[in-house]
C-alpha cells in the first residue's frame, strides 16, 4: 500500500536552514507529482510546493518562493524540502502528499514532521 | 488567488445531517475536494471532484457544487465524524492549490 513517511523536523533558529525528507513506497514514485503541505499550530492547511513526476516542473506558494526548494531523488524514492531563511511563521507540521488520481487533489498523505522555529 | 471561505464551526446531533459549505469565486468551473482531519492526525480525502468518494469512505459523505458554493453533506452523523473539514481547489490562473479556512464539526 502507499506509504509516505516524513522526517527531518526539529527545532531551528530563525534565519537558519533545515531539510525535510519524505520516503515513499507502495507505488511507482517516478510516475507521480508529489507535494508539501503545512499546518501551523491550531491553523488550517496551506499548500507549499509541488514537483512533477520527472522533477523538471516545480511550483511554490508565494509565502515560500525563493526560500524553499522542492526536489526528488528517484533512485531513493524520496522527496525533499530544503527550507532556508526560516521565519517564526514557518513553524508547522509539514506533510508530504501524493497526487495519484486523475484530478487535482491529494489522495495520500504522510503523518507529517514538526518544525519549530525559535531562538 | 482563490479565497475559499468556510464557516468556523458546525454542530450536529448524532443521527442528524451536517452540511459544511465552501464559498469562492467561479466555483462552478472548478472541481472541489474535501478532506477530514481528526485531532492529531493527517488529513484524509473524503470527497473528490465535487461528489465522488474514494474507496473506503462511507456513502454518508456526499458533495455538491453549484454556482459560487460547494457543500459537503454528512448524513446520519456519528460521533466518529467529529473532525475538521477542509475544502480544496486547484486554481488554474496561478497553478496553485488552495485550501478552505476549515470547519470544525462537533457532534453534540
Coordinates of N, CA and C in Angstrom, one line a residue:
Chain A
X1 N 0.8 -1.2 0.0 CA 0.0 0.0 0.0 C 0.9 1.2 0.0
X2 N 0.3 2.4 -0.4 CA 1.0 3.6 -0.5 C 1.4 4.0 0.9
X3 N 2.7 4.4 1.1 CA 3.2 4.9 2.4 C 4.1 6.1 2.1
X4 N 3.9 7.2 2.9 CA 4.7 8.4 2.8 C 5.2 8.7 4.2
X5 N 6.5 8.7 4.4 CA 7.0 8.9 5.8 C 8.0 10.1 5.8
X6 N 7.5 11.1 6.5 CA 8.3 12.3 6.6 C 9.3 12.2 7.7
X7 N 10.5 13.0 7.6 CA 11.5 13.0 8.6 C 12.2 14.3 8.5
X8 N 13.1 14.7 9.5 CA 13.9 15.8 9.4 C 13.5 17.0 10.2
X9 N 12.3 17.0 10.7 CA 11.8 18.1 11.5 C 12.6 18.3 12.8
X10 N 12.4 19.4 13.4 CA 13.1 19.7 14.7 C 13.0 21.2 15.0
X11 N 13.8 21.6 16.0 CA 13.9 23.0 16.4 C 15.0 23.7 15.7
X12 N 14.7 24.8 15.1 CA 15.8 25.6 14.3 C 15.6 27.1 14.6
X13 N 16.7 27.8 14.6 CA 16.7 29.2 14.9 C 16.2 30.0 13.7
X14 N 15.6 31.1 13.9 CA 15.2 32.0 12.8 C 16.4 32.3 11.9
X15 N 16.2 32.3 10.6 CA 17.3 32.6 9.7 C 18.1 31.4 9.3
X16 N 18.0 30.2 10.0 CA 18.7 29.0 9.6 C 18.0 28.2 8.6
X17 N 18.6 27.1 8.3 CA 18.1 26.2 7.3 C 17.8 24.8 7.8
X18 N 16.9 24.1 7.1 CA 16.5 22.7 7.5 C 16.1 22.0 6.3
X19 N 16.4 20.7 6.2 CA 16.0 19.9 5.1 C 15.1 18.8 5.5
X20 N 13.9 18.7 5.0 CA 12.9 17.7 5.3 C 13.0 16.6 4.2
X21 N 12.7 15.3 4.6 CA 12.6 14.2 3.6 C 11.3 13.5 3.7
X22 N 10.9 12.9 2.6 CA 9.7 12.1 2.6 C 10.0 10.8 1.9
X23 N 10.0 9.7 2.6 CA 10.3 8.4 1.9 C 9.0 7.8 1.4
X24 N 9.0 7.4 0.1 CA 7.8 6.9 -0.5 C 7.9 5.4 -0.8
X25 N 6.8 4.7 -0.7 CA 6.8 3.3 -1.0 C 5.4 2.9 -1.4
X26 N 5.3 1.7 -2.0 CA 4.0 1.2 -2.4 C 3.4 1.7 -3.7
X27 N 4.2 2.4 -4.4 CA 3.7 2.9 -5.8 C 5.0 3.3 -6.6
X28 N 4.8 3.5 -7.9 CA 5.9 3.9 -8.7 C 6.2 5.3 -8.6
X29 N 7.2 5.7 -7.7 CA 7.4 7.0 -7.3 C 7.6 8.0 -8.5
X30 N 8.3 7.5 -9.6 CA 8.7 8.3 -10.7 C 7.5 8.6 -11.6
X31 N 6.3 8.1 -11.3 CA 5.1 8.3 -12.2 C 4.3 9.4 -11.7
X32 N 4.5 10.0 -10.5 CA 3.6 10.9 -10.0 C 4.2 12.2 -9.4
X33 N 3.4 13.3 -9.5 CA 3.8 14.5 -8.8 C 3.6 14.4 -7.3
X34 N 4.4 15.0 -6.5 CA 4.3 15.0 -5.1 C 4.4 16.4 -4.5
X35 N 3.7 16.6 -3.4 CA 3.6 17.9 -2.8 C 4.1 18.0 -1.4
X36 N 4.3 19.2 -0.9 CA 4.4 19.5 0.5 C 3.3 20.5 0.9
X37 N 2.6 20.1 2.0 CA 1.5 20.9 2.6 C 1.9 21.1 4.1
X38 N 1.6 22.3 4.6 CA 2.0 22.5 6.0 C 0.8 23.0 6.8
X39 N 0.9 22.9 8.1 CA -0.2 23.3 9.0 C 0.4 23.9 10.3
X40 N 0.3 25.2 10.4 CA 0.8 25.8 11.6 C -0.1 25.4 12.8
X41 N 0.5 25.5 14.0 CA -0.3 25.0 15.2 C -1.6 25.7 15.3
X42 N -2.7 24.9 15.4 CA -4.0 25.5 15.5 C -4.6 26.1 14.3
X43 N -3.9 26.0 13.2 CA -4.3 26.7 12.0 C -4.7 25.7 10.9
X44 N -5.1 26.2 9.7 CA -5.5 25.4 8.6 C -4.4 24.9 7.8
X45 N -4.8 24.2 6.7 CA -3.8 23.6 5.8 C -3.4 24.6 4.8
X46 N -2.1 24.6 4.4 CA -1.5 25.5 3.5 C -0.6 24.7 2.5
X47 N -1.0 24.8 1.2 CA -0.2 24.1 0.2 C 1.1 24.9 0.0
X48 N 2.3 24.2 -0.1 CA 3.6 24.8 -0.1 C 4.2 24.7 -1.5
X49 N 4.3 23.4 -2.0 CA 5.1 23.2 -3.2 C 4.7 21.9 -3.9
X50 N 5.0 21.8 -5.2 CA 4.8 20.6 -5.9 C 5.9 20.4 -6.9
X51 N 6.3 19.1 -7.1 CA 7.3 18.8 -8.1 C 6.7 17.7 -9.0
X52 N 6.9 17.9 -10.3 CA 6.4 17.0 -11.3 C 7.0 15.6 -11.2
X53 N 6.4 14.6 -11.9 CA 6.9 13.3 -11.9 C 8.4 13.2 -12.3
X54 N 8.8 13.9 -13.3 CA 10.2 13.9 -13.8 C 11.1 14.9 -13.1
X55 N 10.5 15.7 -12.2 CA 11.3 16.6 -11.4 C 11.7 17.9 -12.2
X56 N 11.1 18.1 -13.4 CA 11.5 19.3 -14.2 C 10.6 20.5 -13.9
X57 N 9.4 20.2 -13.4 CA 8.5 21.3 -13.1 C 8.2 21.5 -11.7
X58 N 8.5 22.7 -11.1 CA 8.3 22.9 -9.7 C 7.5 24.2 -9.5
X59 N 6.6 24.2 -8.6 CA 5.9 25.4 -8.3 C 5.8 25.6 -6.8
X60 N 5.7 26.9 -6.4 CA 5.7 27.2 -4.9 C 4.6 28.2 -4.6
X61 N 4.2 28.1 -3.3 CA 3.3 29.1 -2.8 C 4.1 30.4 -2.6
X62 N 3.4 31.5 -2.8 CA 4.1 32.8 -2.7 C 4.9 33.0 -1.4
X63 N 4.3 32.4 -0.3 CA 4.9 32.6 1.0 C 6.3 32.0 1.2
X64 N 6.6 31.1 0.3 CA 7.9 30.4 0.5 C 8.8 30.5 -0.8
X65 N 8.3 31.0 -1.8 CA 9.0 31.1 -3.1 C 10.3 31.9 -2.9
X66 N 11.4 31.3 -3.3 CA 12.7 31.9 -3.2 C 13.4 31.5 -1.9
X67 N 12.7 30.9 -0.9 CA 13.3 30.4 0.3 C 13.3 28.9 0.4
X68 N 12.3 28.3 -0.1 CA 12.2 26.8 -0.1 C 12.5 26.2 -1.5
X69 N 13.0 25.0 -1.5 CA 13.3 24.3 -2.7 C 12.8 22.9 -2.6
X70 N 12.0 22.5 -3.5 CA 11.5 21.1 -3.5 C 12.3 20.3 -4.5
X71 N 12.6 19.0 -4.2 CA 13.4 18.2 -5.1 C 13.0 16.7 -4.8
X72 N 13.5 15.9 -5.7 CA 13.2 14.4 -5.5 C 14.4 13.6 -6.0
X73 N 14.6 12.5 -5.4 CA 15.6 11.5 -5.8 C 14.9 10.2 -6.2
X74 N 14.7 10.0 -7.5 CA 14.0 8.8 -8.0 C 14.7 7.5 -7.5
X75 N 16.0 7.5 -7.5 CA 16.7 6.3 -7.1 C 16.5 5.9 -5.6
X76 N 16.1 6.9 -4.8 CA 15.9 6.7 -3.4 C 14.4 6.7 -3.1
X77 N 13.6 7.0 -4.0 CA 12.1 7.1 -3.8 C 11.9 8.1 -2.7
X78 N 12.5 9.3 -2.7 CA 12.5 10.2 -1.7 C 12.2 11.6 -2.2
X79 N 11.4 12.3 -1.5 CA 11.0 13.7 -1.8 C 11.7 14.6 -0.7
X80 N 12.2 15.8 -1.1 CA 12.8 16.7 -0.2 C 12.2 18.1 -0.2
X81 N 12.4 18.8 0.9 CA 12.1 20.2 1.0 C 13.3 20.9 1.7
X82 N 14.0 21.6 1.0 CA 15.1 22.4 1.6 C 14.5 23.8 2.0
X83 N 14.6 24.1 3.3 CA 14.0 25.3 3.8 C 15.1 26.2 4.3
X84 N 15.2 27.4 3.7 CA 16.2 28.4 4.1 C 15.6 29.7 4.6
X85 N 16.4 30.5 5.3 CA 15.9 31.7 5.9 C 14.6 31.6 6.6
X86 N 14.6 30.6 7.5 CA 13.4 30.2 8.2 C 12.9 31.4 9.1
X87 N 11.6 31.5 9.2 CA 10.9 32.5 10.0 C 10.1 31.9 11.0
X88 N 9.7 32.6 12.0 CA 8.9 32.0 13.1 C 7.5 31.5 12.5
X89 N 7.1 32.2 11.5 CA 5.8 31.8 10.9 C 5.9 30.6 10.0
X90 N 7.1 30.0 9.8 CA 7.2 28.8 9.1 C 7.1 27.6 10.0
X91 N 6.9 27.8 11.3 CA 6.7 26.7 12.3 C 5.4 26.0 12.0
X92 N 5.5 24.7 11.8 CA 4.3 24.0 11.4 C 4.6 22.5 11.3
X93 N 3.5 21.7 11.2 CA 3.7 20.3 10.8 C 3.7 20.3 9.2
X94 N 4.7 19.6 8.7 CA 4.9 19.6 7.2 C 4.5 18.2 6.8
X95 N 3.6 18.1 5.9 CA 3.1 16.8 5.3 C 3.6 16.7 3.8
X96 N 4.0 15.5 3.4 CA 4.1 15.3 2.0 C 2.8 14.6 1.6
X97 N 2.4 14.9 0.4 CA 1.1 14.4 -0.1 C 1.2 14.0 -1.6
X98 N 0.5 13.0 -1.9 CA 0.6 12.4 -3.3 C -0.6 12.7 -4.1
X99 N -0.4 13.1 -5.3 CA -1.5 13.4 -6.3 C -1.4 12.2 -7.2
X100 N -2.2 11.1 -6.9 CA -2.1 9.9 -7.7 C -3.3 9.8 -8.7
X101 N -4.5 10.4 -8.3 CA -5.6 10.3 -9.1 C -5.6 11.2 -10.3
X102 N -6.7 11.2 -11.1 CA -6.7 11.9 -12.3 C -6.9 13.4 -12.1
X103 N -7.5 13.8 -10.9 CA -7.8 15.1 -10.6 C -6.7 15.9 -9.8
X104 N -7.0 17.1 -9.5 CA -6.1 17.9 -8.8 C -6.3 17.9 -7.3
X105 N -6.1 16.7 -6.7 CA -6.3 16.6 -5.2 C -5.3 15.7 -4.6
X106 N -5.3 15.5 -3.3 CA -4.2 14.8 -2.6 C -4.9 13.5 -2.1
X107 N -4.6 12.4 -2.7 CA -5.3 11.2 -2.2 C -4.5 10.4 -1.2
X108 N -3.2 10.7 -0.9 CA -2.5 10.1 0.1 C -1.6 11.1 0.8
X109 N -1.5 10.9 2.2 CA -0.8 11.9 3.0 C 0.2 11.1 3.9
X110 N 1.3 11.7 4.2 CA 2.1 11.2 5.3 C 1.6 11.6 6.6
X111 N 2.3 11.2 7.7 CA 1.8 11.6 9.1 C 2.4 13.0 9.5
X112 N 3.4 13.5 8.7 CA 3.9 14.8 9.0 C 5.1 14.8 9.9
X113 N 5.9 15.9 9.8 CA 7.0 16.1 10.7 C 7.0 17.6 11.2
X114 N 7.2 17.8 12.4 CA 7.1 19.0 13.1 C 8.3 19.9 13.0
X115 N 8.2 21.1 12.5 CA 9.2 22.1 12.5 C 8.9 23.2 13.5
X116 N 9.8 23.5 14.4 CA 9.6 24.6 15.3 C 10.8 25.6 15.0
X117 N 10.4 26.9 14.9 CA 11.4 27.9 14.6 C 11.4 28.9 15.8
X118 N 12.5 28.8 16.6 CA 12.6 29.6 17.8 C 14.0 29.9 18.1
X119 N 14.2 31.0 18.7 CA 15.6 31.4 19.1 C 15.8 30.9 20.6
Chain B
X1 N -5.4 35.3 -6.2 CA -5.6 33.9 -6.0 C -6.9 33.6 -5.3
X2 N -7.4 32.3 -5.4 CA -8.7 32.0 -4.8 C -8.7 32.1 -3.3
X3 N -9.8 32.5 -2.8 CA -10.1 32.5 -1.3 C -11.3 31.6 -1.1
X4 N -11.1 30.6 -0.3 CA -12.2 29.7 0.0 C -12.7 29.9 1.4
X5 N -13.9 30.3 1.6 CA -14.4 30.6 2.9 C -15.3 29.5 3.4
X6 N -15.1 29.0 4.6 CA -15.9 28.0 5.3 C -16.4 28.6 6.6
X7 N -17.5 28.1 7.1 CA -17.9 28.5 8.5 C -17.0 27.9 9.5
X8 N -16.6 28.6 10.5 CA -15.6 28.1 11.5 C -16.1 26.8 12.2
X9 N -17.4 26.7 12.4 CA -17.9 25.6 13.2 C -19.3 25.2 12.7
X10 N -19.6 23.9 12.9 CA -20.9 23.4 12.7 C -21.2 22.3 13.8
X11 N -22.3 22.4 14.4 CA -22.7 21.5 15.4 C -23.9 20.7 15.0
X12 N -23.9 19.4 15.3 CA -24.9 18.5 14.9 C -25.1 17.4 15.9
X13 N -26.3 16.9 16.0 CA -26.6 15.8 16.9 C -26.4 14.5 16.2
X14 N -26.1 13.4 16.9 CA -25.9 12.1 16.3 C -27.1 11.7 15.5
X15 N -26.9 11.2 14.3 CA -28.1 10.7 13.5 C -28.6 11.8 12.6
X16 N -28.3 13.0 12.9 CA -28.8 14.1 12.0 C -27.8 14.4 10.9
X17 N -28.1 15.4 10.1 CA -27.3 15.7 8.9 C -26.5 17.0 9.1
X18 N -25.2 17.0 8.8 CA -24.4 18.1 8.8 C -24.0 18.6 7.4
X19 N -24.1 19.9 7.3 CA -23.7 20.5 6.0 C -22.6 21.5 6.2
X20 N -21.5 21.3 5.4 CA -20.4 22.3 5.5 C -20.3 22.9 4.1
X21 N -20.3 24.3 4.2 CA -20.2 25.0 2.9 C -18.8 25.5 2.6
X22 N -18.6 25.8 1.4 CA -17.3 26.3 0.9 C -17.6 27.3 -0.2
X23 N -17.3 28.6 0.1 CA -17.6 29.6 -0.9 C -16.4 30.2 -1.6
X24 N -16.5 30.4 -2.9 CA -15.4 31.0 -3.6 C -15.9 31.5 -5.0
X25 N -15.0 32.3 -5.7 CA -15.4 32.8 -7.0 C -15.4 31.7 -8.0
X26 N -16.4 31.8 -8.9 CA -16.4 30.9 -10.1 C -16.3 29.5 -9.8
X27 N -16.9 29.1 -8.7 CA -16.8 27.7 -8.2 C -17.3 26.7 -9.3
X28 N -18.3 27.2 -10.0 CA -18.9 26.2 -11.0 C -17.9 25.7 -12.0
X29 N -16.8 26.4 -12.2 CA -15.8 25.9 -13.2 C -14.7 25.2 -12.5
X30 N -14.7 25.0 -11.2 CA -13.6 24.3 -10.5 C -14.2 23.0 -9.9
X31 N -13.3 22.0 -9.8 CA -13.6 20.8 -9.1 C -13.2 21.0 -7.6
X32 N -14.1 20.7 -6.7 CA -13.9 20.9 -5.3 C -13.6 19.5 -4.6
X33 N -12.7 19.5 -3.7 CA -12.3 18.3 -3.0 C -12.4 18.6 -1.5
X34 N -12.7 17.5 -0.7 CA -12.9 17.7 0.7 C -12.0 16.7 1.5
X35 N -11.5 17.2 2.6 CA -10.7 16.4 3.5 C -11.2 16.4 4.9
X36 N -11.1 15.3 5.6 CA -11.4 15.2 7.0 C -10.1 15.1 7.8
X37 N -10.0 15.9 8.9 CA -8.8 15.8 9.7 C -9.2 15.6 11.1
X38 N -9.0 14.5 11.7 CA -9.3 14.3 13.1 C -8.1 14.7 13.9
X39 N -8.3 15.0 15.2 CA -7.3 15.6 16.1 C -6.0 14.8 16.1
X40 N -4.9 15.5 15.8 CA -3.6 14.9 15.8 C -3.3 14.0 14.7
X41 N -4.2 13.9 13.6 CA -3.9 13.0 12.5 C -3.8 13.8 11.2
X42 N -3.3 13.1 10.2 CA -3.1 13.7 8.9 C -4.5 13.8 8.2
X43 N -4.7 14.7 7.3 CA -5.9 14.8 6.5 C -6.2 13.5 5.7
X44 N -7.5 13.2 5.5 CA -7.9 12.1 4.7 C -8.9 12.7 3.7
X45 N -8.7 12.3 2.4 CA -9.6 12.7 1.3 C -11.0 12.0 1.5
X46 N -12.1 12.7 1.6 CA -13.4 12.1 1.7 C -14.3 12.3 0.5
X47 N -14.1 13.4 -0.2 CA -14.8 13.6 -1.5 C -13.9 14.3 -2.5
X48 N -13.9 13.8 -3.7 CA -13.1 14.4 -4.8 C -14.0 14.7 -6.0
X49 N -13.5 15.7 -6.8 CA -14.2 16.1 -8.0 C -15.7 16.4 -7.7
X50 N -15.9 17.2 -6.7 CA -17.2 17.7 -6.3 C -18.1 16.6 -5.5
X51 N -18.1 15.4 -6.0 CA -19.1 14.5 -5.5 C -18.7 13.0 -5.5
X52 N -17.5 12.7 -5.9 CA -17.0 11.3 -5.9 C -16.4 10.9 -4.5
X53 N -16.5 9.7 -4.2 CA -15.9 9.2 -2.9 C -14.8 8.2 -3.2
X54 N -13.7 8.4 -2.5 CA -12.6 7.4 -2.6 C -13.1 6.1 -2.0
X55 N -12.5 5.0 -2.4 CA -12.9 3.7 -1.8 C -12.7 3.7 -0.3
X56 N -13.6 3.1 0.4 CA -13.5 3.1 1.9 C -14.2 4.2 2.6
X57 N -14.6 5.2 1.9 CA -15.3 6.3 2.5 C -16.8 6.0 2.5
X58 N -17.5 6.1 3.6 CA -18.9 5.7 3.7 C -19.8 6.6 2.8
X59 N -20.9 6.0 2.3 CA -21.8 6.7 1.5 C -22.5 7.9 2.2
X60 N -22.4 7.9 3.5 CA -22.9 9.0 4.3 C -22.3 10.4 3.9
X61 N -21.1 10.3 3.3 CA -20.4 11.5 2.9 C -20.7 11.8 1.4
X62 N -21.2 13.0 1.2 CA -21.5 13.3 -0.2 C -21.2 14.8 -0.4
X63 N -21.0 15.2 -1.7 CA -20.7 16.5 -2.0 C -21.4 17.1 -3.2
X64 N -21.5 18.4 -3.3 CA -22.2 19.0 -4.4 C -21.5 20.4 -4.7
X65 N -21.7 20.9 -5.9 CA -21.0 22.1 -6.3 C -21.9 22.8 -7.3
X66 N -22.4 24.1 -6.9 CA -23.2 24.8 -7.8 C -22.9 26.3 -7.6
X67 N -22.8 27.1 -8.7 CA -22.6 28.5 -8.6 C -21.4 28.8 -7.8
X68 N -21.5 29.6 -6.8 CA -20.4 30.1 -6.0 C -20.2 29.3 -4.7
X69 N -20.8 28.2 -4.6 CA -20.6 27.4 -3.3 C -20.6 25.9 -3.5
X70 N -19.8 25.3 -2.7 CA -19.8 23.8 -2.7 C -20.2 23.4 -1.3
X71 N -20.8 22.2 -1.2 CA -21.3 21.7 0.1 C -20.9 20.3 0.3
X72 N -20.3 20.0 1.5 CA -20.1 18.6 2.0 C -21.3 18.3 2.9
X73 N -21.9 17.2 2.6 CA -23.0 16.7 3.5 C -22.7 15.4 4.1
X74 N -22.8 15.4 5.4 CA -22.6 14.2 6.2 C -24.0 13.7 6.8
X75 N -24.5 12.6 6.2 CA -25.8 12.1 6.7 C -25.6 11.1 7.8
X76 N -26.6 11.1 8.6 CA -26.6 10.1 9.8 C -25.3 10.2 10.5
X77 N -25.0 11.4 11.0 CA -23.8 11.7 11.6 C -23.5 10.8 12.8
X78 N -22.2 10.4 12.9 CA -21.8 9.6 14.0 C -20.7 10.3 14.9
X79 N -20.6 9.9 16.1 CA -19.6 10.6 17.0 C -18.2 10.6 16.3
X80 N -17.9 9.5 15.6 CA -16.6 9.4 14.9 C -16.4 10.3 13.8
X81 N -17.4 11.1 13.4 CA -17.3 12.1 12.3 C -16.8 13.4 12.8
X82 N -16.7 13.5 14.1 CA -16.2 14.8 14.7 C -14.7 15.0 14.3
X83 N -14.5 16.2 13.6 CA -13.2 16.5 13.0 C -13.3 17.9 12.3
X84 N -12.1 18.3 11.8 CA -12.0 19.5 11.0 C -12.2 19.0 9.5
X85 N -12.9 19.8 8.8 CA -13.1 19.5 7.4 C -12.6 20.7 6.5
X86 N -11.9 20.4 5.5 CA -11.3 21.4 4.6 C -11.8 21.2 3.1
X87 N -12.2 22.2 2.5 CA -12.3 22.1 1.0 C -11.0 22.5 0.3
X88 N -10.9 22.2 -0.9 CA -9.7 22.5 -1.7 C -10.0 22.5 -3.2
X89 N -9.4 23.4 -3.9 CA -9.5 23.5 -5.3 C -8.1 23.7 -5.9
X90 N -8.0 23.5 -7.2 CA -6.8 23.9 -7.9 C -7.1 25.2 -8.7
X91 N -6.3 26.2 -8.5 CA -6.5 27.5 -9.2 C -5.7 27.5 -10.5
X92 N -6.4 27.4 -11.6 CA -5.7 27.3 -12.9 C -5.0 28.6 -13.3
X93 N -5.5 29.7 -12.7 CA -4.9 31.0 -13.1 C -3.5 31.1 -12.5
X94 N -3.3 30.6 -11.3 CA -2.0 30.7 -10.6 C -1.2 29.3 -10.6
X95 N -2.0 28.3 -11.0 CA -1.4 26.9 -11.0 C -1.0 26.5 -9.5
X96 N -1.8 27.0 -8.6 CA -1.6 26.7 -7.2 C -2.8 26.0 -6.6
X97 N -2.5 25.3 -5.5 CA -3.6 24.6 -4.8 C -4.0 25.4 -3.6
X98 N -5.3 25.5 -3.4 CA -5.9 26.4 -2.4 C -6.8 25.6 -1.5
X99 N -6.6 25.7 -0.1 CA -7.5 25.1 0.8 C -8.4 26.1 1.4
X100 N -9.6 25.7 1.8 CA -10.5 26.5 2.5 C -10.0 26.7 4.0
X101 N -10.7 27.6 4.7 CA -10.4 28.0 6.0 C -10.6 27.0 7.1
X102 N -11.4 25.9 6.7 CA -11.6 24.8 7.6 C -12.9 25.0 8.5
X103 N -13.6 23.9 8.8 CA -14.8 23.9 9.6 C -14.7 22.8 10.6
X104 N -14.8 23.2 11.9 CA -14.8 22.1 12.9 C -16.3 21.6 13.1
X105 N -16.4 20.3 12.8 CA -17.7 19.7 13.0 C -17.8 19.0 14.4
X106 N -18.7 19.5 15.2 CA -18.8 19.0 16.6 C -20.1 18.2 16.7
X107 N -20.0 17.0 17.2 CA -21.2 16.1 17.4 C -21.6 16.2 18.8
X108 N -22.8 16.7 19.0 CA -23.3 17.0 20.3 C -23.6 15.8 21.1

